[in-house]
Coordinates of C-alpha atoms and ligand atoms in Angstrom, one line a residue:
X186 CA -109.4 -44.7 -51.0
X187 CA -106.3 -44.5 -53.1
X188 CA -102.8 -44.8 -51.9
X189 CA -99.5 -44.3 -54.0
X190 CA -97.7 -47.5 -54.0
X191 CA -93.7 -47.6 -52.9
X192 CA -91.6 -48.1 -55.9
X193 CA -88.9 -50.7 -55.8
X194 CA -86.0 -48.6 -54.8
X195 CA -88.3 -47.1 -52.1
X196 CA -89.1 -50.7 -51.0
X197 CA -85.5 -51.5 -50.8
X198 CA -84.8 -48.2 -48.9
X199 CA -87.7 -49.0 -46.4
X200 CA -86.5 -52.4 -45.7
X201 CA -82.5 -51.0 -44.9
X202 CA -84.2 -48.6 -42.2
X203 CA -86.0 -51.5 -40.9
X204 CA -83.9 -54.3 -41.0
X205 CA -85.9 -56.8 -38.6
X206 CA -88.9 -56.7 -41.5
X207 CA -88.6 -59.1 -44.5
X208 CA -90.5 -58.4 -47.8
X209 CA -93.0 -61.3 -48.2
X210 CA -92.2 -63.3 -51.3
X211 CA -95.0 -61.9 -53.3
X212 CA -93.1 -57.9 -52.7
X213 CA -96.8 -56.8 -52.1
X214 CA -96.3 -57.0 -47.8
X215 CA -93.5 -56.9 -44.9
X216 CA -93.6 -59.3 -42.1
X217 CA -92.2 -59.4 -38.8
X218 CA -92.3 -62.0 -35.8
X219 CA -91.9 -60.4 -32.4
X220 CA -91.4 -62.3 -28.7
X221 CA -92.0 -61.1 -25.6
X222 CA -91.9 -62.0 -21.7
X223 CA -95.2 -63.3 -21.7
X224 CA -99.0 -62.8 -22.6
X225 CA -99.6 -59.7 -20.5
X226 CA -96.3 -58.0 -22.1
X227 CA -97.4 -59.2 -25.8
X228 CA -101.4 -58.1 -25.7
X229 CA -100.2 -54.8 -23.8
X230 CA -97.6 -53.9 -27.3
X231 CA -100.5 -54.9 -29.5
X232 CA -103.1 -52.5 -27.5
X233 CA -100.6 -49.7 -28.0
X234 CA -100.3 -50.7 -31.6
X235 CA -104.0 -51.3 -32.2
X236 CA -104.8 -47.5 -30.7
X237 CA -102.4 -46.3 -33.3
X238 CA -103.9 -48.2 -36.4
X239 CA -107.3 -46.5 -35.2
X240 CA -105.6 -43.3 -34.8
X241 CA -104.0 -43.4 -38.3
X242 CA -106.8 -45.3 -40.2
X243 CA -104.3 -48.2 -41.2
X244 CA -104.7 -51.5 -39.3
X245 CA -101.8 -54.7 -38.9
X246 CA -103.0 -58.1 -40.1
X247 CA -101.7 -60.3 -37.1
X248 CA -101.6 -63.6 -35.2
X249 CA -100.7 -63.9 -31.7
X250 CA -100.2 -67.2 -29.5
X251 CA -98.8 -66.4 -25.8
X252 CA -95.8 -64.1 -26.2
X253 CA -95.3 -64.2 -29.8
X254 CA -97.0 -61.8 -32.2
X255 CA -96.6 -62.5 -36.2
X256 CA -97.8 -58.8 -38.1
X257 CA -97.9 -58.7 -41.7
X258 CA -97.9 -54.8 -42.8
X259 CA -99.9 -54.2 -46.5
X260 CA -101.5 -51.3 -47.9
X261 CA -105.1 -53.0 -49.6
X262 CA -105.3 -49.5 -50.8
X263 CA -102.5 -49.6 -52.8
X264 CA -102.4 -53.5 -53.4
X265 CA -99.2 -53.4 -52.4
X266 CA -96.8 -51.3 -50.1
X267 CA -97.2 -47.8 -49.3
X268 CA -95.5 -45.3 -47.0
X269 CA -98.2 -46.2 -44.5
X270 CA -96.6 -49.3 -44.2
X271 CA -93.3 -47.8 -43.0
X272 CA -95.1 -45.3 -40.9
X273 CA -96.5 -48.0 -38.8
X274 CA -93.8 -50.6 -38.8
X275 CA -91.5 -47.7 -37.1
X276 CA -94.2 -47.4 -34.5
X277 CA -94.2 -51.3 -34.2
X278 CA -90.1 -50.8 -33.7
X279 CA -90.6 -48.1 -31.1
X280 CA -93.5 -50.1 -29.2
X281 CA -91.9 -52.7 -29.1
X282 CA -88.3 -51.6 -27.8
X283 CA -90.4 -49.8 -24.9
X284 CA -92.4 -53.4 -24.1
X285 CA -89.2 -55.7 -24.4
Ligands
HBI79 N1 -105.2 -50.7 -43.1 N2 -103.6 -52.2 -43.5 C1 -104.6 -51.7 -44.2 N3 -104.4 -51.0 -45.4 C2 -105.7 -50.3 -45.9 O1 -105.8 -50.5 -47.0 C3 -106.4 -49.7 -44.9 C4 -106.5 -49.9 -43.6 N4 -107.4 -50.0 -42.5 C5 -108.4 -49.2 -43.5 C6 -108.5 -48.7 -44.7 N5 -108.0 -49.1 -45.5 C7 -109.4 -47.2 -45.0 O2 -109.1 -46.5 -45.6 C8 -110.9 -48.2 -46.0 O3 -110.2 -48.6 -46.9 C9 -111.8 -49.0 -44.7

């Protein structure tokens, strides 16, 4: 299903709202690395994000080693960033704060 891509000003506004996230070099995704107390805490956080991802049918690309979770958000159906990435990034911020 096609999804509308964010405009350049919309991308800038999103990054201003989410200072912990950075734009990937190609401009098509946002990224953030999180560190937790231990693997259990990291995996608990990932579980909450996974449930939200399934609910909203929007899924992160991520990589986990022990307490570290590297997350990339992009919208494949938009070939770049969409409002869905902003929504999931906001959820991730809340879930990470609750897990820290
Ligand atoms: N997750 N990040 C991301 N981007 C998508 O475009 C996407 C997704 N999860 C499911 C999904 N699209 C569905 O709409 C189908 O494309 C499978």
